Coordinates of C-alpha atoms and ligand atoms in Angstrom, one line a residue:
M1110 CA 12.9 21.2 26.8
S1111 CA 12.8 21.4 30.5
R1112 CA 13.8 18.3 32.3
H1113 CA 11.3 18.8 35.1
R1114 CA 8.4 20.1 33.1
A1115 CA 4.9 18.9 34.1
V1116 CA 3.1 17.1 31.4
R1117 CA -0.5 17.8 32.3
N1118 CA -1.1 15.5 35.2
L1119 CA 2.0 13.5 34.5
T1120 CA 4.9 15.2 36.3
R1121 CA 8.4 13.9 35.9
D1122 CA 9.1 15.0 39.4
D1123 CA 6.9 12.1 40.5
F1124 CA 9.8 9.8 39.7
D1125 CA 12.5 12.2 39.0
D1126 CA 15.3 10.0 40.4
D1127 CA 14.6 7.4 37.7
F1128 CA 14.7 9.7 34.8
D1129 CA 18.2 10.1 33.4
D1130 CA 19.9 11.9 30.6
D1131 CA 19.4 9.0 28.3
Y1132 CA 15.6 9.3 28.7
D1133 CA 15.8 13.0 28.1
A1134 CA 17.8 12.5 24.9
R1135 CA 15.3 9.8 23.7
L1136 CA 12.4 12.2 24.4
V1137 CA 14.0 15.1 22.6
Q1138 CA 14.8 12.9 19.6
A1139 CA 11.3 11.4 19.6
M1140 CA 9.8 14.9 19.9
L1141 CA 11.8 16.1 16.9
E1142 CA 10.8 13.2 14.8
L1143 CA 7.2 13.5 15.8
R1144 CA 7.1 17.2 15.2
E1145 CA 8.5 16.6 11.7
I1146 CA 5.7 14.2 10.9
V1147 CA 2.7 15.9 12.5
G1148 CA 3.6 19.5 11.8
D1149 CA 2.4 22.4 13.9
D1150 CA -1.1 21.2 14.7
F1151 CA -0.2 20.0 18.1
D1152 CA 1.5 21.7 21.0
D1153 CA 4.7 20.4 22.7
A1154 CA 2.7 19.2 25.7
E1155 CA 0.5 17.0 23.6
L1156 CA 3.4 15.5 21.7
E1157 CA 5.3 14.9 24.9
E1158 CA 2.3 13.4 26.7
T1159 CA 1.6 11.1 23.8
L1160 CA 5.2 10.0 23.6
L1161 CA 5.3 9.2 27.3
Y1162 CA 2.2 7.3 27.0
Y1163 CA 3.5 5.2 24.1
D1164 CA 6.9 4.7 25.7
Y1165 CA 8.6 7.0 23.2
S1166 CA 7.2 5.2 20.1
V1167 CA 7.0 7.8 17.4
V1168 CA 5.1 5.4 15.2
K1169 CA 2.4 4.8 17.8
A1170 CA 2.2 8.5 18.7
V1171 CA 1.7 9.4 15.0
R1172 CA -1.0 6.7 14.8
W1173 CA -2.8 8.3 17.7
L1174 CA -2.4 11.9 16.8
L1175 CA -3.0 11.8 13.1
D1176 CA -5.2 8.8 12.7
G1177 CA -7.0 8.9 16.1
V1178 CA -6.3 5.2 16.5
D1179 CA -4.9 3.8 19.6
P1180 CA -2.3 1.3 18.2
D1181 CA -2.2 -0.7 21.4
A1182 CA -6.0 -1.0 21.7
E1183 CA -7.3 -4.5 22.3
P1184 CA -10.9 -5.6 22.4
A1185 CA -10.8 -5.7 26.2
P1186 CA -14.1 -6.3 28.1
K1187 CA -13.6 -3.3 30.4
P1188 CA -11.6 -0.3 29.4
K1189 CA -9.3 0.7 32.2
A1190 CA -8.2 4.1 31.1
A1191 CA -8.3 6.4 28.2
A1192 CA -5.6 6.6 25.6
P1193 CA -3.7 9.8 25.4
A1194 CA -5.1 13.1 24.3
Q1195 CA -6.1 13.9 20.8
K1196 CA -7.8 17.2 21.5
K1197 CA -9.9 15.6 24.2
P1198 CA -11.5 16.7 27.4
A1199 CA -9.3 17.4 30.4
A1200 CA -10.7 14.5 32.5
A1201 CA -9.7 12.0 29.8
A1202 CA -6.4 13.7 29.4
A1203 CA -5.8 13.3 33.1
A1204 CA -6.7 9.6 33.0
A1205 CA -4.4 9.1 30.1
A1206 CA -1.6 11.0 31.8
A1207 CA -2.0 8.9 34.9
A1208 CA -2.0 5.8 32.7
A1209 CA 1.1 7.1 30.9
S1210 CA 2.7 7.7 34.2
T1211 CA 2.0 4.1 35.1
A1212 CA 3.2 2.7 31.8
Q1213 CA 6.3 4.8 32.0
A1214 CA 7.0 3.7 35.6
Q1215 CA 6.4 0.1 34.7
S1216 CA 8.6 0.3 31.7
K1217 CA 11.4 1.5 33.9
N1218 CA 10.5 -0.9 36.7
L1219 CA 10.0 2.0 39.0
N1220 CA 7.5 0.2 41.2
K1221 CA 6.2 3.4 42.7
G1222 CA 3.1 1.9 44.2
N1223 CA 0.5 2.6 41.6
A1224 CA -3.0 3.6 42.6
P1225 CA -5.6 0.8 42.4
G1226 CA -7.1 0.5 39.0
T1227 CA -4.1 1.8 37.2
S1228 CA -1.8 -1.0 37.9
S1229 CA -1.9 -2.1 34.3
P1230 CA -0.7 0.2 31.6
A1231 CA -3.7 1.7 29.8
K1232 CA -3.2 -0.1 26.6
S1233 CA -6.6 -1.7 26.3
A1234 CA -9.3 -0.5 24.1
A1235 CA -9.8 2.9 25.5
T1236 CA -11.7 5.3 23.4
T1237 CA -13.4 5.0 20.1
P1238 CA -11.1 7.3 18.2
K1239 CA -12.9 8.6 15.2
K1240 CA -16.2 8.3 13.6
G1241 CA -16.5 5.9 10.7
S1242 CA -13.9 3.5 11.9
G1243 CA -16.3 0.7 12.6
N1244 CA -17.5 0.4 9.0
N1245 CA -14.1 0.6 7.6
S1246 CA -12.9 -1.9 10.0
K1247 CA -15.3 -4.5 8.8
K1248 CA -14.5 -3.8 5.3
N1249 CA -10.8 -4.1 5.8
A1250 CA -11.1 -7.2 7.9
G1251 CA -12.9 -8.8 5.0
S1252 CA -10.4 -7.9 2.5
S1253 CA -7.3 -8.7 4.4
S1254 CA -8.2 -12.3 5.4
S1255 CA -6.1 -12.0 8.4
G1256 CA -4.4 -15.2 9.6
A1257 CA -4.8 -17.0 6.2
T1258 CA -2.2 -19.7 5.8
T1259 CA -3.1 -21.0 2.3
V1260 CA -3.7 -19.2 -0.9
Q1261 CA -6.9 -21.1 -1.8
A1262 CA -8.1 -19.8 -5.1
P1263 CA -6.4 -21.4 -8.1
L1264 CA -4.8 -18.5 -10.0
N1265 CA -5.1 -18.1 -13.7
V1266 CA -1.7 -17.3 -15.1
M1267 CA 1.9 -17.1 -14.0
Q1268 CA 1.5 -13.4 -13.3
E1269 CA -0.8 -14.5 -10.5
L1270 CA 1.8 -17.0 -9.4
T1271 CA 4.1 -14.0 -9.0
A1272 CA 1.6 -12.3 -6.8
G1273 CA 1.2 -15.5 -4.8
V1274 CA 5.0 -15.8 -4.5
K1275 CA 4.9 -12.5 -2.6
D1276 CA 2.9 -14.2 0.0
M1277 CA 5.2 -17.2 0.0
R1278 CA 8.3 -15.1 0.5
V1279 CA 6.5 -13.3 3.2
A1280 CA 5.7 -16.6 4.8
A1281 CA 9.2 -17.9 4.5
A1282 CA 10.6 -15.1 6.6
A1283 CA 7.5 -15.1 8.8
N1284 CA 8.0 -18.7 9.8
S1285 CA 10.9 -17.7 12.0
A1286 CA 8.8 -15.0 13.5
A1287 CA 6.0 -17.4 14.0
A1288 CA 8.3 -19.5 16.2
S1289 CA 8.3 -16.6 18.6
G1290 CA 4.6 -16.3 18.4
A1291 CA 4.4 -13.7 15.6
T1292 CA 1.5 -14.1 13.2
T1293 CA -0.2 -12.1 10.6
P1294 CA -1.3 -9.1 12.6
E1295 CA -4.9 -8.5 13.1
P1296 CA -6.3 -5.6 11.1
A1297 CA -6.5 -2.5 13.3
A1298 CA -9.2 0.0 13.1
P1299 CA -8.5 2.2 10.0
A1300 CA -7.9 5.8 10.2
V1301 CA -9.8 8.8 9.1
S1302 CA -8.2 12.2 9.8
K1303 CA -9.1 15.6 8.6
K1304 CA -5.4 16.3 8.0
R1305 CA -5.1 13.5 5.5
V1306 CA -4.9 14.1 1.8
D1307 CA -7.9 12.9 -0.2
I1308 CA -5.8 10.8 -2.5
A1309 CA -8.6 9.5 -4.6
A1310 CA -9.6 13.1 -5.4
E1311 CA -6.1 14.2 -6.1
Y1312 CA -5.3 11.1 -8.1
A1313 CA -8.3 11.9 -10.4
Q1314 CA -6.6 15.3 -11.1
R1315 CA -3.2 13.9 -11.7
A1316 CA -1.5 13.3 -15.1
A1317 CA -1.8 9.8 -16.5
H1318 CA 1.3 7.6 -15.8
L1319 CA 2.6 4.7 -17.7
N1320 CA 5.5 2.3 -16.8
L1321 CA 7.5 0.8 -19.6
V1322 CA 10.1 -1.8 -19.5
M1323 CA 12.7 -1.9 -22.3
V1324 CA 13.4 -5.6 -23.2
G1325 CA 15.1 -7.5 -26.0
H1326 CA 18.2 -9.4 -27.0
V1327 CA 21.6 -8.1 -25.9
D1328 CA 22.9 -5.2 -28.0
A1329 CA 19.6 -4.7 -29.8
G1330 CA 19.8 -1.0 -28.7
K1331 CA 17.6 -0.7 -25.7
S1332 CA 19.8 1.7 -23.7
T1333 CA 20.8 3.7 -26.8
L1334 CA 17.1 4.1 -27.7
T1335 CA 16.1 5.1 -24.2
G1336 CA 19.0 7.5 -23.8
H1337 CA 18.5 9.1 -27.2
L1338 CA 14.7 9.4 -26.6
L1339 CA 15.4 11.2 -23.2
Y1340 CA 17.9 13.5 -24.9
Q1341 CA 15.5 14.4 -27.7
A1342 CA 12.7 14.9 -25.1
G1343 CA 14.9 17.4 -23.2
V1344 CA 15.4 15.3 -20.1
V1345 CA 19.1 15.2 -20.8
D1346 CA 20.4 18.6 -21.8
D1347 CA 23.0 19.4 -24.5
R1348 CA 25.8 19.9 -22.0
Q1349 CA 25.3 16.6 -20.3
M1350 CA 25.0 14.9 -23.7
R1351 CA 28.2 16.4 -24.9
A1352 CA 29.9 15.1 -21.7
Y1353 CA 28.6 11.6 -22.5
H1354 CA 29.8 11.8 -26.1
R1355 CA 33.2 13.0 -24.9
D1356 CA 33.7 10.4 -22.1
A1357 CA 32.4 7.5 -24.2
A1358 CA 34.7 8.4 -27.1
K1359 CA 37.6 8.8 -24.6
A1360 CA 36.9 5.3 -23.3
G1361 CA 36.8 3.9 -26.9
K1362 CA 33.1 3.4 -26.6
G1363 CA 31.8 6.2 -28.8
S1364 CA 28.9 4.2 -30.2
F1365 CA 27.6 3.7 -26.6
S1366 CA 27.3 7.4 -25.7
Y1367 CA 23.5 7.4 -25.7
A1368 CA 23.5 4.1 -23.8
W1369 CA 25.6 5.8 -21.2
V1370 CA 22.6 8.0 -20.3
M1371 CA 21.1 4.8 -18.9
D1372 CA 24.2 2.6 -18.1
Q1373 CA 25.6 4.7 -15.3
N1374 CA 27.9 2.3 -13.5
E1375 CA 31.5 1.6 -14.4
Q1376 CA 31.1 -2.1 -15.0
E1377 CA 28.2 -1.5 -17.4
R1378 CA 30.2 1.1 -19.3
A1379 CA 33.4 -0.9 -19.4
R1380 CA 31.5 -4.0 -20.6
G1381 CA 29.1 -2.2 -22.8
V1382 CA 26.2 -4.1 -21.3
T1383 CA 23.3 -3.1 -19.0
I1384 CA 23.4 -5.0 -15.7
D1385 CA 21.0 -3.1 -13.4
V1386 CA 17.6 -1.9 -14.4
G1387 CA 17.9 1.9 -15.1
V1388 CA 14.9 4.0 -14.2
T1389 CA 14.1 7.3 -15.9
H1390 CA 11.1 9.4 -16.6
L1391 CA 9.8 11.8 -19.3
T1392 CA 6.7 13.8 -19.9
T1393 CA 5.1 13.2 -23.3
P1394 CA 3.6 16.0 -25.5
S1395 CA 0.1 15.2 -24.2
G1396 CA 1.3 15.6 -20.6
R1397 CA 1.4 12.0 -19.6
K1398 CA 4.3 10.8 -17.4
V1399 CA 6.2 7.8 -18.7
T1400 CA 8.7 5.8 -16.6
F1401 CA 11.3 3.8 -18.5
L1402 CA 12.8 0.7 -16.9
D1403 CA 15.8 -0.2 -19.0
A1404 CA 16.3 -3.9 -18.5
P1405 CA 19.5 -5.8 -19.3
G1406 CA 19.4 -8.0 -22.4
H1407 CA 22.3 -10.3 -21.5
R1408 CA 21.3 -13.8 -20.5
D1409 CA 23.4 -13.5 -17.2
F1410 CA 21.1 -10.8 -16.0
V1411 CA 17.7 -12.3 -16.7
P1412 CA 16.6 -12.1 -13.0
N1413 CA 17.2 -8.3 -13.1
M1414 CA 15.2 -8.1 -16.3
I1415 CA 12.3 -9.9 -14.5
G1416 CA 12.6 -7.5 -11.7
G1417 CA 12.1 -4.6 -14.1
A1418 CA 9.4 -6.3 -16.1
A1419 CA 7.4 -7.1 -13.0
Q1420 CA 7.0 -3.3 -12.5
A1421 CA 5.8 -2.5 -16.0
D1422 CA 2.4 -1.8 -17.6
V1423 CA 3.8 -2.2 -21.2
A1424 CA 6.9 -3.7 -22.7
V1425 CA 8.9 -2.0 -25.4
L1426 CA 10.7 -4.8 -27.3
V1427 CA 13.7 -3.6 -29.1
V1428 CA 14.9 -5.8 -31.9
D1429 CA 17.9 -5.5 -34.2
A1430 CA 16.6 -5.4 -37.8
T1431 CA 19.9 -6.4 -39.4
P1432 CA 19.7 -9.7 -41.2
G1433 CA 19.8 -12.8 -39.1
Q1434 CA 19.5 -11.0 -35.8
V1435 CA 15.8 -11.5 -35.2
E1436 CA 16.0 -15.1 -36.1
M1437 CA 18.9 -15.5 -33.7
G1438 CA 17.0 -13.6 -30.9
L1439 CA 14.0 -15.8 -31.5
S1440 CA 15.7 -19.2 -31.7
E1441 CA 17.9 -19.1 -28.6
G1442 CA 18.3 -15.5 -27.7
Q1443 CA 16.7 -13.2 -25.2
T1444 CA 14.1 -11.9 -27.7
R1445 CA 12.3 -15.2 -27.2
E1446 CA 13.0 -15.5 -23.5
H1447 CA 12.0 -11.9 -22.8
L1448 CA 8.8 -12.3 -24.7
L1449 CA 7.9 -15.4 -22.8
L1450 CA 8.7 -13.7 -19.5
V1451 CA 6.8 -10.6 -20.4
K1452 CA 3.8 -12.7 -21.3
S1453 CA 4.0 -14.8 -18.2
L1454 CA 4.2 -11.7 -16.1
G1455 CA 0.9 -10.6 -17.5
I1456 CA 2.1 -7.5 -19.5
P1457 CA -0.7 -7.2 -22.0
R1458 CA 0.7 -4.8 -24.6
I1459 CA 4.0 -4.7 -26.5
V1460 CA 5.5 -1.9 -28.6
V1461 CA 8.1 -3.4 -30.9
A1462 CA 10.9 -1.0 -31.9
V1463 CA 12.3 -2.5 -35.1
N1464 CA 15.7 -0.9 -34.5
K1465 CA 19.0 -0.3 -36.4
M1466 CA 16.9 0.6 -39.5
D1467 CA 19.8 2.9 -40.4
H1468 CA 22.3 0.1 -40.6
P1469 CA 23.9 -0.2 -44.1
M1470 CA 22.5 -3.7 -44.5
V1471 CA 19.0 -2.5 -43.8
N1472 CA 18.9 1.1 -45.0
W1473 CA 15.3 1.6 -44.0
S1474 CA 14.1 -1.1 -46.3
R1475 CA 10.4 -1.9 -46.0
A1476 CA 11.2 -5.5 -46.9
H1477 CA 13.4 -5.8 -43.8
F1478 CA 10.9 -4.2 -41.6
E1479 CA 8.1 -6.5 -42.9
R1480 CA 10.3 -9.6 -42.4
V1481 CA 10.9 -8.7 -38.8
R1482 CA 7.3 -7.9 -38.2
T1483 CA 6.1 -11.2 -39.7
L1484 CA 8.6 -13.3 -37.7
L1485 CA 7.7 -11.6 -34.4
A1486 CA 4.0 -11.5 -35.0
S1487 CA 3.9 -15.2 -35.6
F1488 CA 5.9 -15.9 -32.4
M1489 CA 3.8 -13.5 -30.3
A1490 CA 0.5 -14.9 -31.6
G1491 CA 1.8 -18.4 -30.7
I1492 CA 2.3 -17.4 -27.1
G1493 CA -1.0 -15.8 -26.7
Y1494 CA -0.8 -12.2 -27.8
N1495 CA -3.5 -10.6 -29.9
V1496 CA -1.1 -9.0 -32.3
E1497 CA -3.7 -7.1 -34.1
S1498 CA -5.0 -5.2 -31.1
H1499 CA -2.2 -5.3 -28.5
V1500 CA 1.1 -5.1 -30.5
V1501 CA 2.4 -2.1 -32.4
F1502 CA 5.5 -2.1 -34.7
V1503 CA 7.6 1.0 -35.1
P1504 CA 10.8 1.3 -37.3
T1505 CA 13.5 3.2 -35.5
S1506 CA 17.2 4.2 -35.5
A1507 CA 18.2 4.6 -31.9
L1508 CA 21.7 5.6 -32.9
A1509 CA 20.7 8.3 -35.5
G1510 CA 17.7 9.3 -33.4
E1511 CA 15.2 8.7 -36.2
N1512 CA 11.5 8.2 -35.7
L1513 CA 11.9 8.4 -31.9
T1514 CA 10.3 11.8 -30.9
Q1515 CA 9.8 13.2 -34.4
R1516 CA 8.1 11.6 -37.4
L1517 CA 10.3 10.9 -40.4
P1518 CA 11.1 14.2 -42.1
H1519 CA 10.4 15.0 -45.8
G1520 CA 13.0 13.5 -48.0
H1521 CA 13.7 10.6 -45.7
V1522 CA 14.4 7.4 -47.5
A1523 CA 11.6 5.5 -45.7
R1524 CA 8.9 8.1 -46.4
A1525 CA 7.9 6.1 -49.5
W1526 CA 6.4 3.5 -47.2
Y1527 CA 6.2 5.1 -43.7
A1528 CA 5.1 8.7 -44.4
D1529 CA 3.3 10.5 -41.7
Q1530 CA 3.0 7.5 -39.5
P1531 CA 3.6 7.5 -35.8
C1532 CA 7.0 7.9 -34.3
L1533 CA 7.8 6.0 -31.1
L1534 CA 6.8 8.8 -28.8
D1535 CA 3.4 9.2 -30.6
V1536 CA 2.8 5.5 -29.9
L1537 CA 3.7 5.8 -26.2
D1538 CA 1.4 8.8 -26.0
T1539 CA -1.6 6.9 -27.2
L1540 CA -1.3 3.6 -25.3
P1541 CA -4.2 3.0 -23.0
I1542 CA -3.4 3.7 -19.3
P1543 CA -4.3 0.7 -17.1
T1544 CA -6.8 1.2 -14.3
R1545 CA -4.9 1.2 -11.0
P1546 CA -6.3 -0.3 -7.8
I1547 CA -5.7 2.8 -5.7
L1548 CA -8.6 2.2 -3.3
K1549 CA -7.3 -1.2 -2.1
P1550 CA -5.0 -1.6 0.9
L1551 CA -1.4 -0.5 0.3
R1552 CA 1.0 -3.1 -1.1
M1553 CA 4.5 -2.0 -2.2
L1554 CA 7.1 -4.6 -3.0
V1555 CA 10.4 -3.5 -1.7
T1556 CA 13.1 -3.8 -4.4
D1557 CA 15.9 -2.0 -2.6
S1558 CA 16.5 -0.5 0.8
T1559 CA 19.1 1.4 2.9
K1560 CA 19.7 2.6 6.4
G1561 CA 19.1 6.4 6.7
G1562 CA 17.0 8.7 4.6
M1563 CA 15.5 12.1 4.4
A1564 CA 14.9 12.3 8.1
S1565 CA 17.1 11.2 11.0
G1566 CA 16.7 7.8 12.4
S1567 CA 14.9 6.5 9.4
V1568 CA 15.3 3.8 6.7
T1569 CA 14.6 4.2 3.1
V1570 CA 12.9 1.7 0.8
W1571 CA 12.3 1.7 -3.0
G1572 CA 9.8 0.0 -5.1
R1573 CA 6.5 0.3 -7.0
I1574 CA 3.2 0.6 -5.3
E1575 CA 1.2 -2.3 -6.6
Q1576 CA -2.1 -1.3 -5.1
G1577 CA -3.5 1.3 -2.7
S1578 CA -1.7 4.5 -1.8
T1579 CA 0.3 6.1 1.0
Q1580 CA 0.9 9.5 2.4
I1581 CA 3.2 11.2 4.9
G1582 CA 2.3 10.3 8.4
D1583 CA 0.7 6.9 7.4
S1584 CA 1.1 4.0 9.8
V1585 CA 2.4 1.1 7.7
M1586 CA 3.9 -2.3 8.3
L1587 CA 6.8 -4.2 6.7
M1588 CA 5.7 -7.8 6.2
P1589 CA 6.6 -10.5 7.0
L1590 CA 8.7 -8.8 9.6
G1591 CA 5.5 -7.4 11.2
Q1592 CA 7.4 -4.2 12.0
D1593 CA 5.4 -1.0 12.4
A1594 CA 6.6 2.1 10.6
T1595 CA 5.6 5.6 9.9
V1596 CA 5.9 7.2 6.5
R1597 CA 8.1 10.3 6.9
H1598 CA 9.1 11.2 3.3
I1599 CA 8.0 10.2 -0.1
E1600 CA 9.6 10.8 -3.5
V1601 CA 8.2 10.0 -6.9
K1602 CA 10.4 10.7 -9.9
D1603 CA 13.1 12.2 -7.6
E1604 CA 10.6 14.8 -6.3
A1605 CA 9.3 15.1 -2.7
V1606 CA 5.6 14.5 -2.7
K1607 CA 2.9 14.2 0.0
W1608 CA 1.4 11.0 -1.3
A1609 CA 1.8 8.3 -3.9
A1610 CA -0.5 5.7 -5.3
A1611 CA -0.6 2.4 -7.3
G1612 CA 1.6 2.5 -10.3
D1613 CA 4.1 5.0 -8.8
H1614 CA 7.8 4.1 -8.4
V1615 CA 8.6 5.5 -5.1
M1616 CA 11.3 6.1 -2.5
V1617 CA 9.9 6.1 1.0
S1618 CA 11.6 7.0 4.2
L1619 CA 10.2 5.3 7.2
A1620 CA 10.6 5.8 10.9
G1621 CA 10.5 2.7 13.0
P1622 CA 11.8 -0.4 11.3
D1623 CA 15.0 -2.2 12.3
P1624 CA 17.5 -1.4 9.5
Q1625 CA 19.3 -4.7 10.1
Q1626 CA 16.2 -6.6 8.9
L1627 CA 15.6 -4.8 5.7
S1628 CA 15.8 -6.8 2.5
A1629 CA 14.4 -6.8 -1.0
G1630 CA 11.2 -8.8 -1.2
L1631 CA 9.6 -7.3 1.9
V1632 CA 6.1 -5.9 1.3
L1633 CA 5.2 -2.5 2.7
C1634 CA 1.5 -2.7 3.7
A1635 CA -1.2 -0.7 5.2
R1636 CA -1.0 -1.1 9.0
D1637 CA -4.6 -1.9 9.2
A1638 CA -4.7 -4.4 6.4
P1639 CA -1.3 -6.2 6.2
V1640 CA -0.6 -8.7 3.5
P1641 CA -1.6 -12.2 4.8
V1642 CA 1.2 -14.6 5.6
T1643 CA 1.4 -18.1 4.1
N1644 CA 3.9 -20.8 3.4
R1645 CA 1.9 -22.4 0.6
V1646 CA 1.0 -21.1 -2.7
E1647 CA -1.4 -22.8 -5.1
A1648 CA -1.1 -21.5 -8.6
K1649 CA -1.9 -22.3 -12.2
I1650 CA 1.3 -22.1 -14.1
L1651 CA 1.7 -21.2 -17.7
V1652 CA 4.3 -23.5 -19.2
F1653 CA 5.9 -22.5 -22.6
E1654 CA 7.5 -25.2 -24.6
P1655 CA 8.5 -27.6 -21.9
K1656 CA 11.7 -29.5 -22.8
V1657 CA 11.4 -32.1 -20.1
P1658 CA 8.4 -33.4 -18.2
I1659 CA 7.4 -31.5 -15.1
T1660 CA 7.1 -34.0 -12.3
M1661 CA 7.1 -34.1 -8.5
G1662 CA 10.3 -32.6 -7.2
Y1663 CA 10.9 -30.5 -10.3
P1664 CA 13.1 -27.6 -9.2
V1665 CA 11.2 -24.3 -9.3
I1666 CA 12.6 -20.9 -8.7
L1667 CA 10.1 -18.2 -7.7
H1668 CA 10.7 -14.7 -8.8
Q1669 CA 9.2 -11.9 -6.9
G1670 CA 10.4 -8.5 -8.0
T1671 CA 14.1 -8.5 -7.4
L1672 CA 13.9 -11.5 -5.2
N1673 CA 14.5 -15.1 -6.4
E1674 CA 13.9 -18.0 -4.2
P1675 CA 13.9 -21.8 -4.8
A1676 CA 10.5 -23.2 -3.9
K1677 CA 10.4 -25.9 -1.3
N1678 CA 8.5 -29.1 -2.0
P1679 CA 6.8 -28.1 -5.2
R1680 CA 4.0 -30.5 -6.0
V1681 CA 2.0 -30.8 -9.2
L1682 CA -1.7 -31.0 -8.1
T1683 CA -3.4 -31.4 -11.4
K1684 CA -2.2 -31.4 -15.0
G1685 CA -3.9 -30.2 -18.1
L1686 CA -3.3 -29.0 -21.5
D1687 CA -4.5 -25.5 -21.9
R1688 CA -3.2 -23.4 -24.7
A1689 CA -2.0 -20.0 -23.6
R1690 CA -4.4 -17.2 -24.5
Ligands
GTP264 N1 23.6 1.2 -36.4 C1 22.9 1.2 -35.3 N2 23.5 0.8 -34.1 C2 22.8 0.9 -33.0 C3 21.5 1.4 -32.9 N3 21.1 1.3 -31.7 C4 22.1 0.8 -30.9 N4 23.2 0.6 -31.7 C5 24.5 0.1 -31.3 O1 24.3 -1.2 -30.7 C6 25.2 -1.4 -29.6 C7 24.5 -1.8 -28.4 O2 23.6 -0.8 -28.0 P1 23.0 -0.8 -26.5 O3 22.1 0.4 -26.5 O4 24.0 -0.9 -25.5 O5 22.2 -2.1 -26.6 P2 21.3 -2.8 -25.4 O6 20.2 -3.5 -26.0 O7 20.9 -1.7 -24.4 O8 22.4 -3.7 -24.7 P3 22.2 -4.5 -23.3 O9 21.4 -3.6 -22.4 O10 23.5 -4.8 -22.8 O11 21.4 -5.7 -23.6 C8 25.9 0.0 -29.5 O12 27.2 -0.1 -30.2 C9 25.0 0.9 -30.2 O13 25.7 2.0 -30.8 C10 20.9 1.8 -34.2 O14 19.8 2.2 -34.2 N5 21.7 1.7 -35.3

């Protein structure tokens, strides 16, 4: 790009002495980034002009070009100049260019003697960018309750507390920002662009998607079951599986070879326990997409398990059918703890895989299966599950791969009592798919992040979209940082996509945010409807079997996705006995 090129009415020669190579490099970099996002619908001059206007901010330029929204617009009484061009008349473009010139000059302290009337940068409300924005603006303003500092409505269950906690965490970090004047940003005018994907329409065409979390006591067989299921479903091919068998046997862990499909890191394999939540996907025979979150069963990793369960629609509880194991898991083990957590997180349905049915002490005995079913059903009913309608029991052998993706074959020892009944995959294929709030403003809880990504100068975040949707080019915001960002790349199930919606586990590359400030627990929000910031959460808490009285000052840890924070000054407002339902 030429260094002295005229940009419509804005000519660099006007202040050539003050442009240096640094500025050229910034412009070239910004041009490249902007081009990557907006595609070929705008010519170089338009991109350059917009970037100059917005002081090289790619995020703002995208906002203007794709959404038709001036990100710097304020409700000023008298517009002083137009925002930069989005296919607009030459006169307006000239005004914008002049304004850009002024803004640029000011930003570099050029003090070139600006013409009267253009002495302030043209960052006031300039043009009404696109039709329809007014109505949406009102709608969004109502739904975002900007500036709220207290979550007012008492919430019904602990699942709601978790939602509230998001705000609390947001507030905790925002408090420091508030000291420097930062507050919950005002909702900006929403965007409507002809280039945008109609996500609601595309979503209606898309295959159903279900998120499952595998929970249960340590060694019940969660990873083996998930790994074997993936192998039988063809997600893991024969060659890969042979390598797992070979490597596991070499390490003296032959019985864990299917678990190695899920337990990928060295520590997990050496210890024979899951530590991190493994995420995998398969497509069922009916075409629905299922995401598996393989949670750790060991008590040391319960916070990781909560992080996984918080992202799930349904829990698959894996229990060891060998004598004494269910009793143990239910008395002090993680079967009990996981069930309580799953219930408190609001997961409405449970599929129980009564596993290790092949074990010589069980040998696919109906009596063992029924014993396990009775014990668990009684416990689950006690914590509020409607076992009849919301819990399904399936006998399985994860190790032998029986009753996972195929029903028990003729001649199988259990056919006398389980003939032609559903295998695990059949059950997963018929579970109801929850309704997703895709039309609400974007909320994605960041569970992990890194500097860099699929495009230069970006950061990458992972998480599940809780509500709303996003697409490439979207203006978004990381809260509570209040940092603007532009969506540059999206992956769902390891595939690049143009958009993603509520329920999707996504990897999103963003242009704009400061990589140093990234952390789990941030919320990626719609720019025009950011999540409100608060430092108080009022919640109704579901308490299971309290062992000590809960009083003022009782220490409370709040879990939000992968983030765990002690609550400050917890106070009990009202007490009441209300059985869990
Ligand atoms: N006999 C028998 N053994 C099984 C079965 N499923 C798993 N196992 C064994 O149980 C042990 C633990 O299996 P994992 O899959 O690692 O158990 P897990 O529940 O994922 O363990 P964590 O994730 O660490 O809680 C391994 O030795 C498996 O081979 C089964 O169906 N039958």
